[in-house]
Structure formats: structure tokens, C-alpha cells
mmCIF file of C-alpha atoms and ligand atoms in Angstrom:
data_model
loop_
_atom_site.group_PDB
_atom_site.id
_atom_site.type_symbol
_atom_site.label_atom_id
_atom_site.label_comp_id
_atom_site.label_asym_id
_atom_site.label_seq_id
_atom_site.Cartn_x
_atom_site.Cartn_y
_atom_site.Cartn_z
ATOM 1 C CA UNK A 35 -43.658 123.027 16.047
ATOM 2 C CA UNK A 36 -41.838 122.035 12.648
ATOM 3 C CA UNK A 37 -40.854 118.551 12.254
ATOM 4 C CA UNK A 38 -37.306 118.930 11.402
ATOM 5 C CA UNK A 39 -35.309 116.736 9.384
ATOM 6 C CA UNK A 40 -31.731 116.231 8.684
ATOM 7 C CA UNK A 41 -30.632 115.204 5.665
ATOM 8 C CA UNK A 42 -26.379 114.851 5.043
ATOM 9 C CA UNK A 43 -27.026 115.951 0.883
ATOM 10 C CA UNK A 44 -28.890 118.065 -1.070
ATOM 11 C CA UNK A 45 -30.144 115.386 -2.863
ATOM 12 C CA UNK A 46 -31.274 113.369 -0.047
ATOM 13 C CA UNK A 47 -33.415 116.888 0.638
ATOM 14 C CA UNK A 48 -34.452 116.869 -2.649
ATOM 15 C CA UNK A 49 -35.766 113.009 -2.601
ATOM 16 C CA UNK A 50 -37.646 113.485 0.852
ATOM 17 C CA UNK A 51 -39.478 116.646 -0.680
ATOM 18 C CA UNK A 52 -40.340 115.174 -3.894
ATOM 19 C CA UNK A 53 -41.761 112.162 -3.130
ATOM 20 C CA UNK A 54 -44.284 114.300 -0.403
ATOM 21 C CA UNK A 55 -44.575 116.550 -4.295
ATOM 22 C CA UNK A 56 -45.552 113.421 -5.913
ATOM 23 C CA UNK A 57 -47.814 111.800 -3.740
ATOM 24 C CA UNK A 58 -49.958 115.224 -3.562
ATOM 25 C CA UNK A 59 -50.293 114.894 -6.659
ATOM 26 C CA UNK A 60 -51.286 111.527 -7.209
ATOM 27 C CA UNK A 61 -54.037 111.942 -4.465
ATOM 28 C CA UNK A 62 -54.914 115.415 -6.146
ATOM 29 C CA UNK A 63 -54.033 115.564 -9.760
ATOM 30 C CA UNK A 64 -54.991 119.335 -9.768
ATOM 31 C CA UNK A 65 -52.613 119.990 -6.791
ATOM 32 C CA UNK A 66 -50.929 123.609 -6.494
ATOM 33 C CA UNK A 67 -47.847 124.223 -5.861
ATOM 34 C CA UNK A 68 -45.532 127.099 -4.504
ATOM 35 C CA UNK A 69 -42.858 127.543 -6.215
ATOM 36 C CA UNK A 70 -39.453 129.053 -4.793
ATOM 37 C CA UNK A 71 -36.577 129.929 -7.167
ATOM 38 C CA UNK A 72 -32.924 130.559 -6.271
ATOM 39 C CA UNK A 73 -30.196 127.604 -5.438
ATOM 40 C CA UNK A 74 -32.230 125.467 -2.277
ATOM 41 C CA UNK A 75 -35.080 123.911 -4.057
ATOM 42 C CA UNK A 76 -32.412 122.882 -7.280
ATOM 43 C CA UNK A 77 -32.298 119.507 -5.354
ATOM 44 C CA UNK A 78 -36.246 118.867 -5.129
ATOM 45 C CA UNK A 79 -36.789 120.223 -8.582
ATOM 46 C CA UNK A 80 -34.445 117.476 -9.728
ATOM 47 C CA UNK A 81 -35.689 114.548 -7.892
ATOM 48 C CA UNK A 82 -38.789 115.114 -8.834
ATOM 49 C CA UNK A 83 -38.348 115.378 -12.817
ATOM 50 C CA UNK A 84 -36.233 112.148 -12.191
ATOM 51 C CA UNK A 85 -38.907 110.371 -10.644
ATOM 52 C CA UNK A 86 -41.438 111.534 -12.986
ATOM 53 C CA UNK A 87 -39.237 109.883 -15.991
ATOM 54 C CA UNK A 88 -38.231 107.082 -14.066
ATOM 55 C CA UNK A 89 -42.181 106.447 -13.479
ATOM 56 C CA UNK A 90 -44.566 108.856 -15.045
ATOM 57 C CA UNK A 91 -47.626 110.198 -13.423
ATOM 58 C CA UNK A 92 -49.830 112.544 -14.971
ATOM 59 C CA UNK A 93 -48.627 116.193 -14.248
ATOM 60 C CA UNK A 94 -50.961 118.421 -17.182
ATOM 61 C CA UNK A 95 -53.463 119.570 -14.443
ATOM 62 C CA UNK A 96 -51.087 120.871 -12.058
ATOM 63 C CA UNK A 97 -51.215 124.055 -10.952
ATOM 64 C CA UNK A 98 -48.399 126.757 -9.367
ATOM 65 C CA UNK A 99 -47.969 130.213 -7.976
ATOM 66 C CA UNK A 100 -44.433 131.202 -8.100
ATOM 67 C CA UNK A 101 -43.312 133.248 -4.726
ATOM 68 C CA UNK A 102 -41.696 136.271 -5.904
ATOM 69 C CA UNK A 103 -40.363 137.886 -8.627
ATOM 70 C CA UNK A 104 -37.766 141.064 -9.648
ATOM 71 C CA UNK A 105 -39.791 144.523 -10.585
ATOM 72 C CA UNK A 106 -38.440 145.801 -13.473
ATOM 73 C CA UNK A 107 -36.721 143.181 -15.433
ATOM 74 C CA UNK A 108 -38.248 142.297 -19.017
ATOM 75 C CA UNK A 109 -40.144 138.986 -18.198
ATOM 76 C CA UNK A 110 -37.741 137.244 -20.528
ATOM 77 C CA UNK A 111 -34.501 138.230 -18.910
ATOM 78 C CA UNK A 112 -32.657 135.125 -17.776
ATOM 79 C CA UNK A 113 -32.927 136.118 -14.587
ATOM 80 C CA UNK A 114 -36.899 137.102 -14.482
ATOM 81 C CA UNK A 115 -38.530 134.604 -11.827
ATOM 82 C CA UNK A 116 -40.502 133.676 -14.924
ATOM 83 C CA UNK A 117 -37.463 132.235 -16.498
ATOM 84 C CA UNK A 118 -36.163 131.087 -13.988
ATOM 85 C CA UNK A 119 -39.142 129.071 -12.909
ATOM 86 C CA UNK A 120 -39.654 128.094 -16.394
ATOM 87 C CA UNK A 121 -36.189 127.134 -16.606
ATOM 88 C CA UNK A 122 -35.841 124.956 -13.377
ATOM 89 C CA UNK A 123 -39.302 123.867 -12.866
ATOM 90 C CA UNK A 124 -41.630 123.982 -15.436
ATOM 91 C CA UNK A 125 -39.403 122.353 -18.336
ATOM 92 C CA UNK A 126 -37.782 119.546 -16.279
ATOM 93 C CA UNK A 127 -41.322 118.544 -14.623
ATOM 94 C CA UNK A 128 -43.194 118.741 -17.495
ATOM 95 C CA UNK A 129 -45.212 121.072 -16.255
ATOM 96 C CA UNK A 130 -48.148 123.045 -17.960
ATOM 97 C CA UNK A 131 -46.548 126.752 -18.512
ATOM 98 C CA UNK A 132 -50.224 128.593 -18.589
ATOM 99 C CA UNK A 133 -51.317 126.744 -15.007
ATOM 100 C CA UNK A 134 -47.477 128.288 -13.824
ATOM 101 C CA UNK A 135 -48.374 131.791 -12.304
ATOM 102 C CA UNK A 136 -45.609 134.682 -11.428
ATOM 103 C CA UNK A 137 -46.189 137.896 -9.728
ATOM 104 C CA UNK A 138 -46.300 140.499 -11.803
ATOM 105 C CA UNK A 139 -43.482 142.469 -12.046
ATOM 106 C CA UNK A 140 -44.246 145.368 -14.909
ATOM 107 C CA UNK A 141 -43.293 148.648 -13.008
ATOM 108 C CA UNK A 142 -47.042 149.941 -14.987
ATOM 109 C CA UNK A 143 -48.844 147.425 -12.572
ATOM 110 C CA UNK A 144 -47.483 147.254 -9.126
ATOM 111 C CA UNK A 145 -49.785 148.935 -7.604
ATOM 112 C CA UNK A 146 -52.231 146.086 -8.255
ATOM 113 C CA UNK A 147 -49.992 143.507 -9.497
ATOM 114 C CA UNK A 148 -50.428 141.923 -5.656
ATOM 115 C CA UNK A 149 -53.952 142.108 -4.864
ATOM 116 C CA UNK A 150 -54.671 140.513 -8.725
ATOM 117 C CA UNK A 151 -52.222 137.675 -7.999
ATOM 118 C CA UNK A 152 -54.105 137.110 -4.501
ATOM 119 C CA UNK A 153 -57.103 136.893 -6.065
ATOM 120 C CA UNK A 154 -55.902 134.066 -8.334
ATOM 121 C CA UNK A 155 -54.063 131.959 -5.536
ATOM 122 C CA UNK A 156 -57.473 132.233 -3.930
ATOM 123 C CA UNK A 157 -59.577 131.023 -6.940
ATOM 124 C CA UNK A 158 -57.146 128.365 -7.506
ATOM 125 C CA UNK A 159 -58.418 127.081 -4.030
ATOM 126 C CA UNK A 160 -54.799 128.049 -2.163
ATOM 127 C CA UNK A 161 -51.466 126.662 -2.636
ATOM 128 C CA UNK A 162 -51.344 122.550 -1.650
ATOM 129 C CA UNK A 163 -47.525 122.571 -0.817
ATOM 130 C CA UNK A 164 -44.980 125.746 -0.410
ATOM 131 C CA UNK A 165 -41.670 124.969 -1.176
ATOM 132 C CA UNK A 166 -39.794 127.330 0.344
ATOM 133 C CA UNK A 167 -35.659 128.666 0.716
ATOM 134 C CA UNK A 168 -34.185 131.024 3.791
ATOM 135 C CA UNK A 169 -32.013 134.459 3.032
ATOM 136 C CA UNK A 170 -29.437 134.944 5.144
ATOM 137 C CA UNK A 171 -31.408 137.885 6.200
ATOM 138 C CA UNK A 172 -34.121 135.437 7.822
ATOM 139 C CA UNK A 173 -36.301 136.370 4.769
ATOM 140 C CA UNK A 174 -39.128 133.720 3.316
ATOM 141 C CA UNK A 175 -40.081 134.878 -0.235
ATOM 142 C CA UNK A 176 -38.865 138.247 0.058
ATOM 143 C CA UNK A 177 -40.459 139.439 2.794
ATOM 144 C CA UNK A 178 -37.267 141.022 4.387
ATOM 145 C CA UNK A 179 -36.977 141.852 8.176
ATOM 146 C CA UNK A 180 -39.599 143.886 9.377
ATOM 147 C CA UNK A 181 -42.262 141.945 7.307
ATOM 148 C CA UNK A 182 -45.648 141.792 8.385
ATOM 149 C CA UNK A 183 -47.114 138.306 9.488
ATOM 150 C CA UNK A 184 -50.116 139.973 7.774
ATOM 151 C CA UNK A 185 -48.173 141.006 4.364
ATOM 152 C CA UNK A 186 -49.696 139.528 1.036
ATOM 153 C CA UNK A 187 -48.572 139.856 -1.828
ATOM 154 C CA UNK A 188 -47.332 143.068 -2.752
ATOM 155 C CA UNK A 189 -43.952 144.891 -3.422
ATOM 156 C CA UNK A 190 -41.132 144.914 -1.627
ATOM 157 C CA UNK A 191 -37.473 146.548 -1.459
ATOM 158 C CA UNK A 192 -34.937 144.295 -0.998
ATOM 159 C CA UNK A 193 -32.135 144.497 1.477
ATOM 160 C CA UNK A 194 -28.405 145.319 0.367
ATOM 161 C CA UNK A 195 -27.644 141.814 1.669
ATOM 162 C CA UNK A 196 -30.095 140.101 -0.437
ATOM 163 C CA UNK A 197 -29.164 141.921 -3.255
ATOM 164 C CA UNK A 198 -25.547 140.708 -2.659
ATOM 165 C CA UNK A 199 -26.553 137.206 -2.168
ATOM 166 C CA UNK A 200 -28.292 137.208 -5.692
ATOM 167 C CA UNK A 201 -25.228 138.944 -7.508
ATOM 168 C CA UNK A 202 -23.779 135.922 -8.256
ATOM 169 C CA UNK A 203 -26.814 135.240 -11.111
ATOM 170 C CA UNK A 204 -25.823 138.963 -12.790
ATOM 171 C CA UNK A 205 -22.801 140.736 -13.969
ATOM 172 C CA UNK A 206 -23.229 142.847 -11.041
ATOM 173 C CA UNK A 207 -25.158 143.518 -7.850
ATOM 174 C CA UNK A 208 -25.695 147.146 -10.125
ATOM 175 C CA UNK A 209 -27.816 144.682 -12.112
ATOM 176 C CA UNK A 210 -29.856 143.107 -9.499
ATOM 177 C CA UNK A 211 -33.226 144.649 -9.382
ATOM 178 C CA UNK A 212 -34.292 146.999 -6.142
ATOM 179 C CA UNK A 213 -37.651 146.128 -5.792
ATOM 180 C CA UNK A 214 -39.319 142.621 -5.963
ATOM 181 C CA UNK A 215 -42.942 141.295 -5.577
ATOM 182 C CA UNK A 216 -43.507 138.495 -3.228
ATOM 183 C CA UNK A 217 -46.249 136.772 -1.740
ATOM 184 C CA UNK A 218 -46.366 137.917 1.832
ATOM 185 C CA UNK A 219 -45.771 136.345 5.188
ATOM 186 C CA UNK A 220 -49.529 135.986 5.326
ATOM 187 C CA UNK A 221 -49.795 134.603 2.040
ATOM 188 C CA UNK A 222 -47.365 131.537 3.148
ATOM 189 C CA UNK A 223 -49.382 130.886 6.439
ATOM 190 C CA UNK A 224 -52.516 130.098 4.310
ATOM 191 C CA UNK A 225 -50.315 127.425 2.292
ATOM 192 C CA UNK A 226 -51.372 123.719 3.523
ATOM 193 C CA UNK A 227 -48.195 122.504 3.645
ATOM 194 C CA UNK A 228 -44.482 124.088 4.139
ATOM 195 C CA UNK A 229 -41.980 122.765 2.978
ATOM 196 C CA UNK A 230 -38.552 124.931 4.315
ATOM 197 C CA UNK A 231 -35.363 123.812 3.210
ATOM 198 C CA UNK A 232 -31.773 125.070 3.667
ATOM 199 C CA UNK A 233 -27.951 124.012 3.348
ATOM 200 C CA UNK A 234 -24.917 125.281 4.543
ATOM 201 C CA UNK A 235 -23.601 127.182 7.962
ATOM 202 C CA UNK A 236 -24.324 130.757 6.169
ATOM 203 C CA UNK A 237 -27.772 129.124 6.455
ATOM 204 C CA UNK A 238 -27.233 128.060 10.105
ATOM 205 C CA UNK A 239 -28.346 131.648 11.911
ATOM 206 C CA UNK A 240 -31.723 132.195 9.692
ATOM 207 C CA UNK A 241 -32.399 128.328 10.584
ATOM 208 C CA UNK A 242 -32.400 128.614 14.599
ATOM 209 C CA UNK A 243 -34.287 132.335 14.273
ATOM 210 C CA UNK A 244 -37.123 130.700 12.478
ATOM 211 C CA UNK A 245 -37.172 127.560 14.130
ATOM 212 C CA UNK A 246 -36.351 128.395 17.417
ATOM 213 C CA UNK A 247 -36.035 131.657 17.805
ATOM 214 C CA UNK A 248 -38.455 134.245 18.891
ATOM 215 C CA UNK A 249 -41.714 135.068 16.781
ATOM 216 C CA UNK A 250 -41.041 138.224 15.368
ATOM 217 C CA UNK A 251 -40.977 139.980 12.104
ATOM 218 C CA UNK A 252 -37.395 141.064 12.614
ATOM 219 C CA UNK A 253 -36.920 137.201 11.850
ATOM 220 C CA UNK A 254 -39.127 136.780 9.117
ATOM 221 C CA UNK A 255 -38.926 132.913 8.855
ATOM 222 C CA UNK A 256 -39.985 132.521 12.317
ATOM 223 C CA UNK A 257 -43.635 133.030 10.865
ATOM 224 C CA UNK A 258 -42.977 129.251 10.383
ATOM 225 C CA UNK A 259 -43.869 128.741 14.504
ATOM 226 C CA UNK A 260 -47.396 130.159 13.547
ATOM 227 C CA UNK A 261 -48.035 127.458 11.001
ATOM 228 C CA UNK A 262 -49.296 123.935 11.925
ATOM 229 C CA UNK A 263 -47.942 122.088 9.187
ATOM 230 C CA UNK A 264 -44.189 122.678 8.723
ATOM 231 C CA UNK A 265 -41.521 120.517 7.300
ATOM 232 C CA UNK A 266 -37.826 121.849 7.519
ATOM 233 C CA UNK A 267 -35.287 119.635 5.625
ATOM 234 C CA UNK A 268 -31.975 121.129 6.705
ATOM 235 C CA UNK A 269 -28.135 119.707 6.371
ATOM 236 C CA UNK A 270 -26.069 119.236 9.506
ATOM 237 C CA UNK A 271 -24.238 122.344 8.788
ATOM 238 C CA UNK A 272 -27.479 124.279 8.774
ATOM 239 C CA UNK A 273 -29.060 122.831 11.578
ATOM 240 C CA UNK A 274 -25.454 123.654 13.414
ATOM 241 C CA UNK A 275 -26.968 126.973 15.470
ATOM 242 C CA UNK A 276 -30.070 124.723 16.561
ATOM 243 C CA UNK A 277 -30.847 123.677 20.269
ATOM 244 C CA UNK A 278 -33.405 120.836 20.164
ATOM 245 C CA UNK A 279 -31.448 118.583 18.090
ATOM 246 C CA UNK A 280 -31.369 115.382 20.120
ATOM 247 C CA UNK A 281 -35.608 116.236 20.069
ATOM 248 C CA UNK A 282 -35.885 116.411 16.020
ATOM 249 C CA UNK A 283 -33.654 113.495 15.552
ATOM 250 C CA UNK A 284 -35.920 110.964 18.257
ATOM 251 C CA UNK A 285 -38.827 112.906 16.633
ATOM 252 C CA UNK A 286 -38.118 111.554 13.199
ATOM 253 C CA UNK A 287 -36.589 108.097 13.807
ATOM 254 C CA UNK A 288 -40.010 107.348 15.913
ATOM 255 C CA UNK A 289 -42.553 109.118 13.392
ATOM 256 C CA UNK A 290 -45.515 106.866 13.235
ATOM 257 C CA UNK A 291 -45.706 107.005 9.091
ATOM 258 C CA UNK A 292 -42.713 106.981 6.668
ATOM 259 C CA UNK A 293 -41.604 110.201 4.856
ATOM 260 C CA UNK A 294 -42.319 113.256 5.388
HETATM 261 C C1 F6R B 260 -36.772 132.650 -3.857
HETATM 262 C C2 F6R B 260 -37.039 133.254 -2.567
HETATM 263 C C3 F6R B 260 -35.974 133.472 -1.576
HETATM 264 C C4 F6R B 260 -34.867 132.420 -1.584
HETATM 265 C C5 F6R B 260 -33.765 132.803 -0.608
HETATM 266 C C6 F6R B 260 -32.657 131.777 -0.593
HETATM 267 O O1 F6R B 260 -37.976 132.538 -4.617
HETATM 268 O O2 F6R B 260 -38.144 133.611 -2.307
HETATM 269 O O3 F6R B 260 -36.544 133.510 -0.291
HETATM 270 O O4 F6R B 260 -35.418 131.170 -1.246
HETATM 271 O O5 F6R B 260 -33.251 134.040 -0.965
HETATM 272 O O6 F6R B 260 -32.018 131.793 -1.833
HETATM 273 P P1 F6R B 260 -31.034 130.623 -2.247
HETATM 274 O O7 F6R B 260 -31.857 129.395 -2.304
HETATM 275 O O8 F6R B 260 -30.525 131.006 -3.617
HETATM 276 O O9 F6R B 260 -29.978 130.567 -1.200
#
């Protein structure tokens, strides 16, 4: 099962996850990384640029696959997943942009845009550590309900839902892209390590499903219960909808090493 942990900030989310990010690294300076975008991993982005200025540690040979990205928008739109990547991830880390991969997202290329991005997580010897975020819709990258567990990368249409969710980063949901490509629910199993965070009671329904909740695609982030190394970092009002919470809590205040 996923060790769950509760955290009462973002920031104390974003600590716990980057100190995990920066110890990878240390013990593999070539370390890959999955890379969510959107509002939940802000927090780990942060800590971690702060702790790499507060006490720098090489970062040039580290490598990342970004998890999704919009079809059709120019890939320097503000709101690409290339920019936005670039914007909250590469830049404040320090990061090498050429070792920072995207989906493709060129309507000319979908058809293959997936399998060629596969092919490079592969080479790259897999992704080290997924960070990952929860739709409301239960969805992990964008694999919307209905996902299979067996989906790689490839593209997707996204939910009315989701596309209201993400309005808020355009002038209107008119704007926000139909179509997305996003590593699949099979692509995020082969990841070493997840890391699933989430804040907030809108959060608190896709939280139980994919903790504690059946394994099924209608619940996309329930995929989690087929993985052996999960970490969810969750606030109290996310965790709200969750059974086992006396469990997680003993679980964590008795772990055998510190962190997570
Ligand atoms: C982003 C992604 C999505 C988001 C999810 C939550 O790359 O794949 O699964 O993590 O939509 O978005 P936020 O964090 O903005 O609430």
C-alpha cells in the first residue's frame, strides 16, 4: 500500500518531497525525473531550488520527462507544458533545458509523438522519481477515467471537467486545448518511485478513490495500489474522505528511517 503522509502546508509537502529529490540525486547524479505541471508540485519545485541555493549540489546531469502536454498549442505559448515546465522547474532548479523532455504536442506528429517519447524514457533507463498531482476527475497525468492501466504514452481527450479546472491559466476554457499527450497509466507504474501529492477537500474524493478505493480505471489514480513504491503527501483537508487514517499516522510516526 502507499505510505501516506500528512503534512498541515504546502510547503511542508514541498520540503518532505524535495529532500527525497535531492538525495536521489546526490546518490545518482544522472537521476531522472518526472515532471508534473499544474498548481500541486509549486511547493516541491520551490523547496527544492531553495535548498539547492541554500547548499548547492551538482544538478547539470539530471535528466526529466515531463508527463503531459496540450496538442495544439505553439510550444512557446505560456501555457505549453514546455513553458510551463521551463518556467517552474527547469529555471528555478537550474536544470539542464536539453536533458528536460516534453511530449510532443505538434498536431503533424501525434500519431507517433507517444511511441518516440517511450522510446526515450526507456533509453534514459526509466524515470527515478514521478512527481505526480490528482484531477478532480481521479486523473494521474491525463489519463482521464476510463484509462487503461496498460496506456503509454499517447493522446488523449480531456474531460469537460479538466478542461474547467485548467481555465483558470487562459482567458477562457474556449482556449484550453481538447486534446493532450500524456504518459500513460502504464508509463507511471514503470516509474521507481511515486511521489502523489494533493491539497485541499476538492482533492479529498480523487484521494480516497486512489488510495483506498477500488482498482479500477474509472478511478484512474487508483493505479497507485498496483505500484510498490508509493508516497502520497496529502493535507488534512485532502486526506478528509480517507478511512485508514489512525493506520497512516502510527505508520509514519514509527517508520524505521527518517523522511520519506
Ligand atoms: C499535470 C498533470 C495533472 C495535474 C492535475 C492536478 O502535469 O498531469 O494530472 O497534476 O490536473 O492539477 P493541479 O495540480 O493544477 O490541481
Amino acid at each position: 500500500m502507499a505510505e501516506v503522509v500528512f503534512v498541515d502546508s504546502e510547503a511542508a509537502a514541498g520540503t518532505l518531497a524535495a529532500a527525497s529529490i535531492r538525495s536521489l540525486i546526490l546518490q545518482k547524479p544522472d537521476a531522472v525525473l518526472g515532471l508534473a505541471t499544474g498548481s500541486t508540485p509549486l511547493s516541491v519545485y520551490a523547496a527544492l531550488a531553495a535548498s539547492l541555493k541554500a547548499d548547492p549540489i551538482d544538478v547539470s546531469r539530471v535528466r526529466g520527462f515531463a508527463l503531459d502536454e496540450y496538442v495544439g498549442l505553439p510550444a512557446d505559448h505560456p501555457e505549453s507544458y514546455r513553458s510551463v515546465i521551463t518556467r517552474d522547474a527547469v529555471v528555478p532548479l537550474g536544470l539542464n533545458p536539453s536533458k528536460i523532455l516534453v511530449p510532443g504536442g505538434d498536431p503533424a506528429t501525434i500519431r507517433t509523438a507517444g511511441l518516440d517519447y517511450e522510446a526515450l524514457i526507456v533509453a534514459a533507463g526509466g524515470v527515478d522519481v514521478q512527481i505526480l498531482g490528482i484531477g478532480r476527475t481521479g486523473h494521474v497525468g491525463f489519463n482521464e477515467p476510463g484509462s487503461s492501466f496498460a496506456s503509454l504514452t499517447r493522446i488523449k481527450t480531456l474531460t469537460e471537467k479538466t478542461r474547467a479546472d485548467n481555465a483558470r491559466f487562459f482567458p477562457s476554457i474556449d482556449d484550453v486545448p481538447i486534446h493532450c499527450m500524456t504518459q500513460g497509466l502504464g508509463t507511471i507504474l514503470r516509474a521507481r518511485h511515486l511521489i502523489l501529492l494533493a491539497f485541499g477537500d476538492e482533492k479529498a474524493d480523487a484521494i480516497a478513490a486512489a488510495v483506498e478505493g477500488p482498482v479500477t480505471s474509472s478511478k484512474p489514480g487508483s493505479v497507485i495500489q498496483l505500484h510498490p513504491h508509493v508516497t502520497v503527501i496529502v493535507d488534512e483537508a485532502a486526506a478528509s474522505k480517507l478511512q485508514n487514517l489512525d493506520y497512516y499516522r502510527y505508520a509514519w510516526a514509527n517508520k524505521p528511517w527518517p523522511g520519506i
